[in-house]
Amino acid sequence: MDYTNHNENDGQLSSLIHHQRNDLQKLLFAGFGSRFLAYIIDLIVIWSVNTIVTRPLLRLVNLEDAELWVPMFSAANITTSIIFFAYFILMTKFFRATLGKMILGLSVVSFKGEALSNGQILFRECIGRYISMAILGIPYLVVAFTKRHQGIHDLFADTSVIKNKFRKLNDTIEERPQTV
């Protein structure tokens, strides 16, 4: 029988993981394409809710054409914005993923600890997302170029989106101390 020294193999694997950590993490975290597709799915869900529920309710209570000062502040725009931000905040808080992310096997992770804090969620999904959208969505492109595929809203909140099948592997990599 051939016996191999598992400790020696484990040491080599550990060394390889340590030296290739950044490259490995680029594979473990969701890139621009999968995150963009998840976002499109989420926009379809939000559009559906607004079309099926919100607009008929506004019509029912005769607020369909109501405006505050300018058309941008119409009842329809305000309720659409509330639904948009509430969807992202609540789905991330309770499931760590929106429906689009769930379908693609992705979830939001925190780099500050195990669970996402309420502050991280609010900052990521409300303030960070608003900032990213206000500049024509260009800050979302940062996802394609950062080590852990983080968008501006992720960088602000110290979060990212990981592929669920690699979550355990990433936790193991994160636990190993970096020595250079």
mmCIF file of N, CA and C in Angstrom, residues 5-106:
data_model
loop_
_atom_site.group_PDB
_atom_site.id
_atom_site.type_symbol
_atom_site.label_atom_id
_atom_site.label_comp_id
_atom_site.label_asym_id
_atom_site.label_seq_id
_atom_site.Cartn_x
_atom_site.Cartn_y
_atom_site.Cartn_z
ATOM 1 N N ASN A 5 2.003 11.369 2.826
ATOM 2 C CA ASN A 5 1.980 12.249 3.984
ATOM 3 C C ASN A 5 0.969 13.370 3.723
ATOM 4 N N HIS A 6 -0.208 13.245 4.356
ATOM 5 C CA HIS A 6 -1.281 14.225 4.137
ATOM 6 C C HIS A 6 -0.893 15.602 4.661
ATOM 7 N N ASN A 7 -0.105 15.650 5.733
ATOM 8 C CA ASN A 7 0.301 16.951 6.271
ATOM 9 C C ASN A 7 1.157 17.708 5.268
ATOM 10 N N GLU A 8 2.024 16.995 4.560
ATOM 11 C CA GLU A 8 2.868 17.632 3.552
ATOM 12 C C GLU A 8 2.010 18.160 2.404
ATOM 13 N N ASN A 9 1.038 17.360 1.948
ATOM 14 C CA ASN A 9 0.134 17.785 0.871
ATOM 15 C C ASN A 9 -0.722 18.970 1.317
ATOM 16 N N ASP A 10 -1.213 18.915 2.557
ATOM 17 C CA ASP A 10 -2.015 20.022 3.077
ATOM 18 C C ASP A 10 -1.193 21.300 3.144
ATOM 19 N N GLY A 11 0.074 21.179 3.526
ATOM 20 C CA GLY A 11 0.956 22.338 3.593
ATOM 21 C C GLY A 11 1.195 22.940 2.224
ATOM 22 N N GLN A 12 1.370 22.089 1.221
ATOM 23 C CA GLN A 12 1.568 22.586 -0.144
ATOM 24 C C GLN A 12 0.310 23.268 -0.659
ATOM 25 N N LEU A 13 -0.843 22.666 -0.372
ATOM 26 C CA LEU A 13 -2.117 23.255 -0.792
ATOM 27 C C LEU A 13 -2.333 24.596 -0.093
ATOM 28 N N SER A 14 -2.036 24.639 1.183
ATOM 29 C CA SER A 14 -2.190 25.877 1.947
ATOM 30 C C SER A 14 -1.292 26.971 1.386
ATOM 31 N N SER A 15 -0.067 26.615 1.033
ATOM 32 C CA SER A 15 0.873 27.578 0.456
ATOM 33 C C SER A 15 0.382 28.074 -0.904
ATOM 34 N N LEU A 16 -0.121 27.153 -1.719
ATOM 35 C CA LEU A 16 -0.645 27.516 -3.034
ATOM 36 C C LEU A 16 -1.836 28.466 -2.893
ATOM 37 N N ILE A 17 -2.743 28.134 -1.971
ATOM 38 C CA ILE A 17 -3.913 28.988 -1.746
ATOM 39 C C ILE A 17 -3.474 30.365 -1.291
ATOM 40 N N HIS A 18 -2.495 30.402 -0.390
ATOM 41 C CA HIS A 18 -2.010 31.690 0.109
ATOM 42 C C HIS A 18 -1.446 32.551 -1.018
ATOM 43 N N HIS A 19 -0.650 31.969 -1.880
ATOM 44 C CA HIS A 19 -0.016 32.734 -2.951
ATOM 45 C C HIS A 19 -0.979 33.088 -4.081
ATOM 46 N N GLN A 20 -2.021 32.318 -4.250
ATOM 47 C CA GLN A 20 -2.988 32.569 -5.326
ATOM 48 C C GLN A 20 -4.300 33.145 -4.798
ATOM 49 N N ARG A 21 -4.288 33.670 -3.585
ATOM 50 C CA ARG A 21 -5.507 34.140 -2.911
ATOM 51 C C ARG A 21 -6.296 35.142 -3.753
ATOM 52 N N ASN A 22 -5.636 36.161 -4.278
ATOM 53 C CA ASN A 22 -6.343 37.190 -5.065
ATOM 54 C C ASN A 22 -6.962 36.605 -6.326
ATOM 55 N N ASP A 23 -6.214 35.733 -7.006
ATOM 56 C CA ASP A 23 -6.751 35.113 -8.225
ATOM 57 C C ASP A 23 -7.939 34.208 -7.893
ATOM 58 N N LEU A 24 -7.839 33.467 -6.790
ATOM 59 C CA LEU A 24 -8.938 32.599 -6.376
ATOM 60 C C LEU A 24 -10.185 33.416 -6.053
ATOM 61 N N GLN A 25 -9.987 34.522 -5.349
ATOM 62 C CA GLN A 25 -11.151 35.319 -4.963
ATOM 63 C C GLN A 25 -11.838 35.949 -6.163
ATOM 64 N N LYS A 26 -11.094 36.230 -7.221
ATOM 65 C CA LYS A 26 -11.735 36.741 -8.435
ATOM 66 C C LYS A 26 -12.687 35.700 -9.026
ATOM 67 N N LEU A 27 -12.392 34.414 -8.810
ATOM 68 C CA LEU A 27 -13.267 33.348 -9.301
ATOM 69 C C LEU A 27 -14.441 33.091 -8.362
ATOM 70 N N LEU A 28 -14.233 33.285 -7.063
ATOM 71 C CA LEU A 28 -15.253 32.962 -6.071
ATOM 72 C C LEU A 28 -16.379 33.985 -6.019
ATOM 73 N N PHE A 29 -16.047 35.232 -6.296
ATOM 74 C CA PHE A 29 -17.043 36.292 -6.210
ATOM 75 C C PHE A 29 -17.712 36.513 -7.564
ATOM 76 N N ALA A 30 -18.977 36.911 -7.512
ATOM 77 C CA ALA A 30 -19.775 37.096 -8.723
ATOM 78 C C ALA A 30 -19.256 38.290 -9.516
ATOM 79 N N GLY A 31 -19.032 38.080 -10.792
ATOM 80 C CA GLY A 31 -18.529 39.128 -11.671
ATOM 81 C C GLY A 31 -19.631 40.020 -12.203
ATOM 82 N N PHE A 32 -19.237 40.936 -13.071
ATOM 83 C CA PHE A 32 -20.159 41.929 -13.609
ATOM 84 C C PHE A 32 -21.329 41.278 -14.356
ATOM 85 N N GLY A 33 -21.050 40.276 -15.190
ATOM 86 C CA GLY A 33 -22.098 39.660 -16.012
ATOM 87 C C GLY A 33 -23.212 39.034 -15.192
ATOM 88 N N SER A 34 -22.855 38.221 -14.215
ATOM 89 C CA SER A 34 -23.886 37.546 -13.412
ATOM 90 C C SER A 34 -24.619 38.545 -12.518
ATOM 91 N N ARG A 35 -23.916 39.539 -12.019
ATOM 92 C CA ARG A 35 -24.581 40.543 -11.195
ATOM 93 C C ARG A 35 -25.520 41.404 -12.037
ATOM 94 N N PHE A 36 -25.126 41.712 -13.265
ATOM 95 C CA PHE A 36 -25.973 42.498 -14.157
ATOM 96 C C PHE A 36 -27.247 41.718 -14.499
ATOM 97 N N LEU A 37 -27.090 40.430 -14.791
ATOM 98 C CA LEU A 37 -28.261 39.593 -15.098
ATOM 99 C C LEU A 37 -29.202 39.519 -13.893
ATOM 100 N N ALA A 38 -28.636 39.369 -12.691
ATOM 101 C CA ALA A 38 -29.463 39.343 -11.475
ATOM 102 C C ALA A 38 -30.216 40.665 -11.319
ATOM 103 N N TYR A 39 -29.553 41.763 -11.622
ATOM 104 C CA TYR A 39 -30.173 43.086 -11.517
ATOM 105 C C TYR A 39 -31.317 43.235 -12.524
ATOM 106 N N ILE A 40 -31.137 42.732 -13.728
ATOM 107 C CA ILE A 40 -32.209 42.768 -14.738
ATOM 108 C C ILE A 40 -33.417 41.972 -14.245
ATOM 109 N N ILE A 41 -33.175 40.802 -13.682
ATOM 110 C CA ILE A 41 -34.275 39.989 -13.124
ATOM 111 C C ILE A 41 -34.984 40.768 -12.023
ATOM 112 N N ASP A 42 -34.208 41.422 -11.157
ATOM 113 C CA ASP A 42 -34.802 42.210 -10.075
ATOM 114 C C ASP A 42 -35.635 43.370 -10.621
ATOM 115 N N LEU A 43 -35.157 44.016 -11.665
ATOM 116 C CA LEU A 43 -35.930 45.113 -12.262
ATOM 117 C C LEU A 43 -37.244 44.598 -12.846
ATOM 118 N N ILE A 44 -37.233 43.405 -13.406
ATOM 119 C CA ILE A 44 -38.477 42.807 -13.934
ATOM 120 C C ILE A 44 -39.449 42.537 -12.790
ATOM 121 N N VAL A 45 -38.947 42.042 -11.666
ATOM 122 C CA VAL A 45 -39.797 41.791 -10.493
ATOM 123 C C VAL A 45 -40.400 43.101 -9.993
ATOM 124 N N ILE A 46 -39.573 44.133 -9.864
ATOM 125 C CA ILE A 46 -40.055 45.430 -9.379
ATOM 126 C C ILE A 46 -41.066 46.029 -10.357
ATOM 127 N N TRP A 47 -40.774 45.946 -11.646
ATOM 128 C CA TRP A 47 -41.703 46.452 -12.655
ATOM 129 C C TRP A 47 -43.046 45.717 -12.549
ATOM 130 N N SER A 48 -42.987 44.401 -12.335
ATOM 131 C CA SER A 48 -44.215 43.608 -12.214
ATOM 132 C C SER A 48 -45.037 44.047 -11.010
ATOM 133 N N VAL A 49 -44.387 44.236 -9.879
ATOM 134 C CA VAL A 49 -45.100 44.676 -8.668
ATOM 135 C C VAL A 49 -45.732 46.046 -8.909
ATOM 136 N N ASN A 50 -44.980 46.936 -9.518
ATOM 137 C CA ASN A 50 -45.527 48.266 -9.780
ATOM 138 C C ASN A 50 -46.696 48.216 -10.764
ATOM 139 N N THR A 51 -46.597 47.383 -11.775
ATOM 140 C CA THR A 51 -47.657 47.287 -12.780
ATOM 141 C C THR A 51 -48.905 46.597 -12.238
ATOM 142 N N ILE A 52 -48.719 45.551 -11.459
ATOM 143 C CA ILE A 52 -49.854 44.750 -10.990
ATOM 144 C C ILE A 52 -50.489 45.311 -9.717
ATOM 145 N N VAL A 53 -49.684 45.922 -8.842
ATOM 146 C CA VAL A 53 -50.204 46.360 -7.545
ATOM 147 C C VAL A 53 -50.235 47.884 -7.404
ATOM 148 N N THR A 54 -49.099 48.519 -7.557
ATOM 149 C CA THR A 54 -48.983 49.946 -7.233
ATOM 150 C C THR A 54 -49.826 50.835 -8.137
ATOM 151 N N ARG A 55 -49.693 50.698 -9.425
ATOM 152 C CA ARG A 55 -50.435 51.579 -10.345
ATOM 153 C C ARG A 55 -51.951 51.406 -10.206
ATOM 154 N N PRO A 56 -52.468 50.177 -10.130
ATOM 155 C CA PRO A 56 -53.918 50.059 -9.918
ATOM 156 C C PRO A 56 -54.384 50.683 -8.597
ATOM 157 N N LEU A 57 -53.563 50.560 -7.538
ATOM 158 C CA LEU A 57 -53.935 51.184 -6.263
ATOM 159 C C LEU A 57 -53.958 52.705 -6.376
ATOM 160 N N LEU A 58 -52.995 53.274 -7.055
ATOM 161 C CA LEU A 58 -52.980 54.724 -7.262
ATOM 162 C C LEU A 58 -54.198 55.174 -8.062
ATOM 163 N N ARG A 59 -54.576 54.371 -9.057
ATOM 164 C CA ARG A 59 -55.765 54.672 -9.858
ATOM 165 C C ARG A 59 -57.017 54.578 -8.990
ATOM 166 N N LEU A 60 -57.052 53.580 -8.120
ATOM 167 C CA LEU A 60 -58.212 53.354 -7.255
ATOM 168 C C LEU A 60 -58.432 54.522 -6.293
ATOM 169 N N VAL A 61 -57.360 55.061 -5.732
ATOM 170 C CA VAL A 61 -57.485 56.174 -4.784
ATOM 171 C C VAL A 61 -57.352 57.540 -5.471
ATOM 172 N N ASN A 62 -57.370 57.532 -6.792
ATOM 173 C CA ASN A 62 -57.351 58.740 -7.616
ATOM 174 C C ASN A 62 -56.099 59.609 -7.392
ATOM 175 N N LEU A 63 -54.947 58.957 -7.238
ATOM 176 C CA LEU A 63 -53.672 59.673 -7.100
ATOM 177 C C LEU A 63 -52.761 59.443 -8.301
ATOM 178 N N GLU A 64 -53.313 58.874 -9.339
ATOM 179 C CA GLU A 64 -52.524 58.521 -10.515
ATOM 180 C C GLU A 64 -51.821 59.738 -11.133
ATOM 181 N N ASP A 65 -52.481 60.887 -11.143
ATOM 182 C CA ASP A 65 -51.912 62.085 -11.773
ATOM 183 C C ASP A 65 -51.425 63.106 -10.744
ATOM 184 N N ALA A 66 -51.390 62.742 -9.471
ATOM 185 C CA ALA A 66 -50.975 63.677 -8.422
ATOM 186 C C ALA A 66 -49.483 63.974 -8.526
ATOM 187 N N GLU A 67 -49.145 65.269 -8.345
ATOM 188 C CA GLU A 67 -47.745 65.708 -8.407
ATOM 189 C C GLU A 67 -47.459 66.666 -7.265
ATOM 190 N N LEU A 68 -46.231 66.665 -6.813
ATOM 191 C CA LEU A 68 -45.755 67.656 -5.856
ATOM 192 C C LEU A 68 -44.789 68.571 -6.590
ATOM 193 N N TRP A 69 -45.186 69.757 -6.903
ATOM 194 C CA TRP A 69 -44.406 70.801 -7.559
ATOM 195 C C TRP A 69 -44.022 70.487 -9.002
ATOM 196 N N VAL A 70 -43.363 69.363 -9.244
ATOM 197 C CA VAL A 70 -42.901 69.023 -10.592
ATOM 198 C C VAL A 70 -43.261 67.565 -10.894
ATOM 199 N N PRO A 71 -43.333 67.209 -12.182
ATOM 200 C CA PRO A 71 -43.699 65.839 -12.544
ATOM 201 C C PRO A 71 -42.776 64.770 -11.953
ATOM 202 N N MET A 72 -41.518 65.139 -11.677
ATOM 203 C CA MET A 72 -40.592 64.160 -11.116
ATOM 204 C C MET A 72 -41.083 63.667 -9.748
ATOM 205 N N PHE A 73 -41.799 64.511 -9.035
ATOM 206 C CA PHE A 73 -42.319 64.149 -7.721
ATOM 207 C C PHE A 73 -43.786 63.734 -7.793
ATOM 208 N N SER A 74 -44.117 62.946 -8.784
ATOM 209 C CA SER A 74 -45.490 62.448 -8.899
ATOM 210 C C SER A 74 -45.688 61.276 -7.937
ATOM 211 N N ALA A 75 -46.924 60.990 -7.630
ATOM 212 C CA ALA A 75 -47.234 59.870 -6.735
ATOM 213 C C ALA A 75 -46.700 58.557 -7.308
ATOM 214 N N ALA A 76 -46.785 58.403 -8.629
ATOM 215 C CA ALA A 76 -46.296 57.176 -9.273
ATOM 216 C C ALA A 76 -44.782 57.041 -9.121
ATOM 217 N N ASN A 77 -44.048 58.121 -9.334
ATOM 218 C CA ASN A 77 -42.589 58.076 -9.201
ATOM 219 C C ASN A 77 -42.162 57.825 -7.764
ATOM 220 N N ILE A 78 -42.828 58.464 -6.829
ATOM 221 C CA ILE A 78 -42.476 58.290 -5.417
ATOM 222 C C ILE A 78 -42.743 56.851 -4.972
ATOM 223 N N THR A 79 -43.911 56.306 -5.316
ATOM 224 C CA THR A 79 -44.201 54.923 -4.894
ATOM 225 C C THR A 79 -43.294 53.924 -5.612
ATOM 226 N N THR A 80 -42.962 54.183 -6.869
ATOM 227 C CA THR A 80 -42.039 53.308 -7.596
ATOM 228 C C THR A 80 -40.670 53.303 -6.918
ATOM 229 N N SER A 81 -40.206 54.465 -6.495
ATOM 230 C CA SER A 81 -38.914 54.552 -5.804
ATOM 231 C C SER A 81 -38.952 53.835 -4.456
ATOM 232 N N ILE A 82 -40.042 53.990 -3.740
ATOM 233 C CA ILE A 82 -40.178 53.307 -2.449
ATOM 234 C C ILE A 82 -40.147 51.795 -2.643
ATOM 235 N N ILE A 83 -40.885 51.304 -3.628
ATOM 236 C CA ILE A 83 -40.897 49.860 -3.915
ATOM 237 C C ILE A 83 -39.494 49.400 -4.302
ATOM 238 N N PHE A 84 -38.800 50.160 -5.140
ATOM 239 C CA PHE A 84 -37.453 49.806 -5.597
ATOM 240 C C PHE A 84 -36.505 49.634 -4.413
ATOM 241 N N PHE A 85 -36.401 50.668 -3.576
ATOM 242 C CA PHE A 85 -35.446 50.602 -2.468
ATOM 243 C C PHE A 85 -35.890 49.607 -1.396
ATOM 244 N N ALA A 86 -37.188 49.532 -1.117
ATOM 245 C CA ALA A 86 -37.683 48.574 -0.118
ATOM 246 C C ALA A 86 -37.401 47.141 -0.551
ATOM 247 N N TYR A 87 -37.570 46.855 -1.827
ATOM 248 C CA TYR A 87 -37.293 45.514 -2.343
ATOM 249 C C TYR A 87 -35.846 45.109 -2.064
ATOM 250 N N PHE A 88 -34.899 45.962 -2.446
ATOM 251 C CA PHE A 88 -33.486 45.627 -2.260
ATOM 252 C C PHE A 88 -33.116 45.557 -0.782
ATOM 253 N N ILE A 89 -33.616 46.487 0.026
ATOM 254 C CA ILE A 89 -33.291 46.496 1.456
ATOM 255 C C ILE A 89 -33.855 45.262 2.149
ATOM 256 N N LEU A 90 -35.149 44.987 1.952
ATOM 257 C CA LEU A 90 -35.791 43.873 2.665
ATOM 258 C C LEU A 90 -35.293 42.504 2.199
ATOM 259 N N MET A 91 -35.111 42.329 0.903
ATOM 260 C CA MET A 91 -34.615 41.045 0.410
ATOM 261 C C MET A 91 -33.194 40.772 0.916
ATOM 262 N N THR A 92 -32.352 41.800 0.925
ATOM 263 C CA THR A 92 -30.983 41.624 1.406
ATOM 264 C C THR A 92 -30.970 41.372 2.905
ATOM 265 N N LYS A 93 -31.823 42.066 3.643
ATOM 266 C CA LYS A 93 -31.878 41.876 5.100
ATOM 267 C C LYS A 93 -32.324 40.467 5.468
ATOM 268 N N PHE A 94 -33.389 39.983 4.855
ATOM 269 C CA PHE A 94 -33.963 38.709 5.277
ATOM 270 C C PHE A 94 -33.383 37.489 4.564
ATOM 271 N N PHE A 95 -32.884 37.660 3.345
ATOM 272 C CA PHE A 95 -32.406 36.505 2.582
ATOM 273 C C PHE A 95 -30.955 36.622 2.109
ATOM 274 N N ARG A 96 -30.321 37.755 2.347
ATOM 275 C CA ARG A 96 -28.959 38.032 1.873
ATOM 276 C C ARG A 96 -28.864 37.991 0.346
ATOM 277 N N ALA A 97 -30.009 38.031 -0.300
ATOM 278 C CA ALA A 97 -30.040 37.989 -1.768
ATOM 279 C C ALA A 97 -31.411 38.436 -2.257
ATOM 280 N N THR A 98 -31.421 39.069 -3.411
ATOM 281 C CA THR A 98 -32.680 39.395 -4.071
ATOM 282 C C THR A 98 -33.105 38.169 -4.893
ATOM 283 N N LEU A 99 -34.270 38.220 -5.492
ATOM 284 C CA LEU A 99 -34.722 37.080 -6.302
ATOM 285 C C LEU A 99 -33.764 36.803 -7.461
ATOM 286 N N GLY A 100 -33.262 37.847 -8.088
ATOM 287 C CA GLY A 100 -32.299 37.673 -9.180
ATOM 288 C C GLY A 100 -31.044 36.959 -8.710
ATOM 289 N N LYS A 101 -30.530 37.357 -7.555
ATOM 290 C CA LYS A 101 -29.342 36.695 -7.007
ATOM 291 C C LYS A 101 -29.654 35.251 -6.629
ATOM 292 N N MET A 102 -30.817 35.025 -6.043
ATOM 293 C CA MET A 102 -31.197 33.651 -5.662
ATOM 294 C C MET A 102 -31.243 32.735 -6.885
ATOM 295 N N ILE A 103 -31.846 33.210 -7.959
ATOM 296 C CA ILE A 103 -31.952 32.406 -9.179
ATOM 297 C C ILE A 103 -30.573 32.043 -9.710
ATOM 298 N N LEU A 104 -29.606 32.966 -9.594
ATOM 299 C CA LEU A 104 -28.259 32.733 -10.110
ATOM 300 C C LEU A 104 -27.307 32.128 -9.066
ATOM 301 N N GLY A 105 -27.812 31.834 -7.862
ATOM 302 C CA GLY A 105 -26.975 31.211 -6.837
ATOM 303 C C GLY A 105 -25.951 32.158 -6.241
ATOM 304 N N LEU A 106 -26.357 33.387 -5.997
ATOM 305 C CA LEU A 106 -25.470 34.404 -5.446
ATOM 306 C C LEU A 106 -26.031 34.923 -4.132
#
